[in-house]
Amino acid sequence: MRKAVCPGSFDPVTNGHIDIISRASNLFDEVVVAIGVNKAKASARLFTAEERIEMLEKACSDFPNVTVAGFDGLLTTFCEENGIGAIVKGLRAVSDFDYELQMAQMNSSLVDVETVFIPTSPEYSFLASSLVKEVATFGGDVSRLVPPFVLERLTSRLAERAAGGGR
Ligand code: ADP
């Protein structure tokens, strides 16, 4: 049984993430999407851990071998505890590579885990959650970049924030 993890903050999940998760699900028997739920970073997030998990579960509901879990602390500990031998990362540009290579080497020095890089599909190479949030904040159309139910939640969360009533 080959098990992999797709880690990230997914604040919120984008079509770029779904593309990587879907391709990972073709390569491995089982894929766990692990959402960082570190409380120290909570105020930097637009969505709570519960909301991010819920959106990811919906986004992955068509993939029978994909499950979603929250994780706190080290990814390598999560891998050890769950019998996971591979970390799947999407690579967008060369700028992702330096940091990802360093992380991959650090992680494999800590536990017995391989990192597998999947190149982004060209149509998503510019896509990042942070950029989606920024563009949407200023009224840009992000409807082709996230699933419809994410767009809905994003729009209403940003409106709440703009009205001063949001978190
Ligand atoms: P973001 O940069 O969107 O905030 P996350 O921290 O949630 O991303 O990223 C989780 C993983 O998804 C990382 O491995 C990241 O490289 C990958 N990823 C994010 N966006 C894309 C994309 N557009 N194409 C390929 N991989 C991506």
Tab-separated table of C-alpha atoms and ligand atoms in Angstrom:
chain	number	residue	atom	x	y	z
A	1	MET	CA	0.000	0.000	0.000
A	2	ARG	CA	1.676	3.216	-1.174
A	3	LYS	CA	0.538	6.172	0.856
A	4	ALA	CA	1.316	9.848	0.185
A	5	VAL	CA	0.541	13.172	1.793
A	6	CYS	CA	-0.258	16.484	0.075
A	7	PRO	CA	0.442	19.118	2.731
A	8	GLY	CA	-0.489	22.789	2.685
A	9	SER	CA	-2.465	25.569	4.256
A	10	PHE	CA	-5.201	25.567	1.592
A	11	ASP	CA	-6.517	28.991	2.571
A	12	PRO	CA	-8.579	28.401	0.457
A	13	VAL	CA	-8.193	25.380	-1.836
A	14	THR	CA	-7.622	26.373	-5.496
A	15	ASN	CA	-7.919	24.531	-8.806
A	16	GLY	CA	-4.102	24.303	-8.748
A	17	HIS	CA	-4.212	22.298	-5.505
A	18	ILE	CA	-6.983	20.048	-6.852
A	19	ASP	CA	-4.943	19.367	-9.989
A	20	ILE	CA	-1.956	18.205	-7.887
A	21	ILE	CA	-4.129	16.138	-5.518
A	22	SER	CA	-5.876	14.471	-8.448
A	23	ARG	CA	-2.572	13.597	-10.147
A	24	ALA	CA	-1.157	12.305	-6.844
A	25	SER	CA	-4.238	10.126	-6.447
A	26	ASN	CA	-3.364	8.450	-9.770
A	27	LEU	CA	0.167	7.700	-8.588
A	28	PHE	CA	-0.520	6.401	-5.062
A	29	ASP	CA	-2.928	3.914	-3.509
A	30	GLU	CA	-3.946	6.369	-0.840
A	31	VAL	CA	-3.502	10.145	-0.533
A	32	VAL	CA	-3.989	12.165	2.643
A	33	VAL	CA	-4.428	15.901	2.188
A	34	ALA	CA	-2.928	17.346	5.372
A	35	ILE	CA	-4.032	20.836	6.336
A	36	GLY	CA	-1.802	22.823	8.662
A	37	VAL	CA	-3.935	23.864	11.614
A	38	ASN	CA	-1.201	25.542	13.630
A	39	LYS	CA	-2.976	27.866	16.098
A	40	ALA	CA	-0.114	30.378	16.097
A	41	LYS	CA	-0.811	31.074	12.432
A	42	ALA	CA	-4.622	31.216	12.798
A	43	SER	CA	-4.879	35.001	12.706
A	44	ALA	CA	-3.036	35.096	9.373
A	45	ARG	CA	-5.715	32.908	7.783
A	46	LEU	CA	-8.891	33.966	6.015
A	47	PHE	CA	-10.624	30.669	6.860
A	48	THR	CA	-10.607	28.644	10.073
A	49	ALA	CA	-9.112	25.154	10.150
A	50	GLU	CA	-12.625	23.662	10.197
A	51	GLU	CA	-13.680	25.709	7.162
A	52	ARG	CA	-10.546	24.774	5.210
A	53	ILE	CA	-11.032	21.089	6.027
A	54	GLU	CA	-14.694	21.233	5.002
A	55	MET	CA	-13.884	22.911	1.658
A	56	LEU	CA	-11.110	20.388	0.917
A	57	GLU	CA	-13.411	17.463	1.739
A	58	LYS	CA	-15.939	18.785	-0.722
A	59	ALA	CA	-13.279	19.473	-3.361
A	60	CYS	CA	-11.896	15.917	-3.032
A	61	SER	CA	-15.194	14.065	-2.788
A	62	ASP	CA	-14.804	12.677	-6.326
A	63	PHE	CA	-11.467	11.000	-5.527
A	64	PRO	CA	-12.175	7.669	-3.785
A	65	ASN	CA	-8.618	7.224	-2.455
A	66	VAL	CA	-8.205	10.732	-1.009
A	67	THR	CA	-8.882	11.687	2.606
A	68	VAL	CA	-8.459	15.005	4.415
A	69	ALA	CA	-6.914	15.564	7.846
A	70	GLY	CA	-5.686	18.462	9.953
A	71	PHE	CA	-2.143	18.390	11.315
A	72	ASP	CA	-0.238	20.418	13.839
A	73	GLY	CA	3.518	20.327	14.351
A	74	LEU	CA	5.991	18.576	12.122
A	75	LEU	CA	4.888	17.043	8.839
A	76	THR	CA	7.455	14.275	9.317
A	77	THR	CA	5.814	13.277	12.620
A	78	PHE	CA	2.459	13.168	10.822
A	79	CYS	CA	4.043	10.900	8.177
A	80	GLU	CA	5.503	8.562	10.790
A	81	GLU	CA	2.277	8.347	12.754
A	82	ASN	CA	0.238	7.582	9.639
A	83	GLY	CA	2.603	5.201	7.839
A	84	ILE	CA	3.152	7.673	4.980
A	85	GLY	CA	6.286	7.211	2.838
A	86	ALA	CA	5.924	10.087	0.363
A	87	ILE	CA	5.299	13.831	0.481
A	88	VAL	CA	3.834	15.245	-2.735
A	89	LYS	CA	4.542	18.879	-3.567
A	90	GLY	CA	3.458	20.916	-6.564
A	91	LEU	CA	6.192	22.923	-8.232
A	92	ARG	CA	5.076	26.094	-9.946
A	93	ALA	CA	8.260	27.937	-10.857
A	94	VAL	CA	11.988	27.731	-10.241
A	95	SER	CA	11.392	30.120	-7.361
A	96	ASP	CA	9.530	27.303	-5.520
A	97	PHE	CA	12.443	24.945	-6.032
A	98	ASP	CA	15.164	26.257	-3.690
A	99	TYR	CA	12.942	26.194	-0.654
A	100	GLU	CA	11.254	22.912	-1.579
A	101	LEU	CA	14.598	21.180	-2.140
A	102	GLN	CA	15.834	22.326	1.268
A	103	MET	CA	12.589	21.156	2.934
A	104	ALA	CA	12.735	17.804	1.134
A	105	GLN	CA	16.309	17.203	2.294
A	106	MET	CA	15.529	18.278	5.850
A	107	ASN	CA	12.460	16.016	5.978
A	108	SER	CA	14.313	12.972	4.669
A	109	SER	CA	17.064	13.593	7.204
A	110	LEU	CA	14.465	13.451	9.979
A	111	VAL	CA	12.488	10.365	8.944
A	112	ASP	CA	12.395	7.823	6.150
A	113	VAL	CA	10.300	9.792	3.675
A	114	GLU	CA	10.658	10.695	-0.013
A	115	THR	CA	9.446	13.967	-1.514
A	116	VAL	CA	7.852	13.709	-4.944
A	117	PHE	CA	7.539	16.882	-7.015
A	118	ILE	CA	4.739	17.219	-9.516
A	119	PRO	CA	5.081	20.060	-12.029
A	120	THR	CA	2.092	22.345	-12.120
A	121	SER	CA	-0.170	22.275	-15.150
A	122	PRO	CA	0.673	25.366	-17.222
A	123	GLU	CA	-2.780	26.889	-16.729
A	124	TYR	CA	-2.202	27.007	-12.965
A	125	SER	CA	1.457	27.998	-12.836
A	126	PHE	CA	0.657	31.510	-11.550
A	127	LEU	CA	-1.922	30.317	-9.048
A	128	ALA	CA	-1.495	30.684	-5.287
A	129	SER	CA	-4.108	31.030	-2.531
A	130	SER	CA	-2.535	34.302	-1.405
A	131	LEU	CA	-2.862	35.808	-4.873
A	132	VAL	CA	-6.446	34.593	-5.246
A	133	LYS	CA	-7.321	36.341	-1.971
A	134	GLU	CA	-5.570	39.526	-3.012
A	135	VAL	CA	-7.228	39.679	-6.430
A	136	ALA	CA	-10.670	38.835	-5.000
A	137	THR	CA	-10.283	41.498	-2.293
A	138	PHE	CA	-10.078	44.135	-4.996
A	139	GLY	CA	-12.982	42.761	-6.998
A	140	GLY	CA	-11.030	40.738	-9.584
A	141	ASP	CA	-12.667	37.712	-11.209
A	142	VAL	CA	-11.213	34.511	-9.729
A	143	SER	CA	-14.061	32.250	-10.855
A	144	ARG	CA	-11.778	30.140	-13.081
A	145	LEU	CA	-9.244	29.620	-10.309
A	146	VAL	CA	-11.299	28.068	-7.508
A	147	PRO	CA	-14.318	25.706	-7.364
A	148	PRO	CA	-17.736	27.487	-7.360
A	149	PHE	CA	-18.469	26.704	-3.686
A	150	VAL	CA	-15.079	28.166	-2.686
A	151	LEU	CA	-15.799	31.292	-4.729
A	152	GLU	CA	-19.070	31.697	-2.841
A	153	ARG	CA	-17.432	31.412	0.574
A	154	LEU	CA	-14.553	33.616	-0.449
A	155	THR	CA	-16.865	36.344	-1.682
A	156	SER	CA	-18.957	36.325	1.474
A	157	ARG	CA	-15.956	36.185	3.835
A	158	LEU	CA	-14.328	39.148	2.072
A	159	ALA	CA	-17.614	41.082	2.190
A	160	GLU	CA	-17.899	40.377	5.954
A	161	ARG	CA	-14.361	41.621	6.430
A	162	ALA	CA	-14.929	44.729	4.326
A	163	ALA	CA	-18.018	45.500	6.398
A	164	GLY	CA	-15.877	45.196	9.508
A	165	GLY	CA	-17.976	42.372	10.903
A	166	GLY	CA	-15.674	39.522	9.834
A	167	ARG	CA	-13.032	37.746	11.813
B	1	ADP	P1	-0.421	28.377	-1.640
B	1	ADP	O1	0.940	28.693	-2.189
B	1	ADP	O2	-1.460	28.299	-2.712
B	1	ADP	O3	-0.818	29.183	-0.442
B	1	ADP	P2	-0.269	25.966	0.035
B	1	ADP	O4	0.636	26.288	1.140
B	1	ADP	O5	-1.683	25.692	0.418
B	1	ADP	O6	-0.261	26.934	-1.171
B	1	ADP	O7	0.338	24.813	-0.854
B	1	ADP	C1	0.184	23.470	-0.735
B	1	ADP	C2	0.911	22.766	-1.857
B	1	ADP	O8	0.257	23.003	-3.074
B	1	ADP	C3	2.362	23.167	-2.089
B	1	ADP	O9	3.076	22.001	-2.415
B	1	ADP	C4	2.316	24.070	-3.289
B	1	ADP	O10	3.505	24.025	-4.023
B	1	ADP	C5	1.194	23.420	-4.054
B	1	ADP	N1	0.511	24.331	-4.929
B	1	ADP	C6	-0.174	25.431	-4.602
B	1	ADP	N2	-0.659	26.033	-5.699
B	1	ADP	C7	-0.262	25.278	-6.752
B	1	ADP	C8	-0.405	25.370	-8.169
B	1	ADP	N3	-1.050	26.379	-8.711
B	1	ADP	N4	0.160	24.406	-8.924
B	1	ADP	C9	0.844	23.411	-8.367
B	1	ADP	N5	1.027	23.262	-7.055
B	1	ADP	C10	0.494	24.185	-6.254
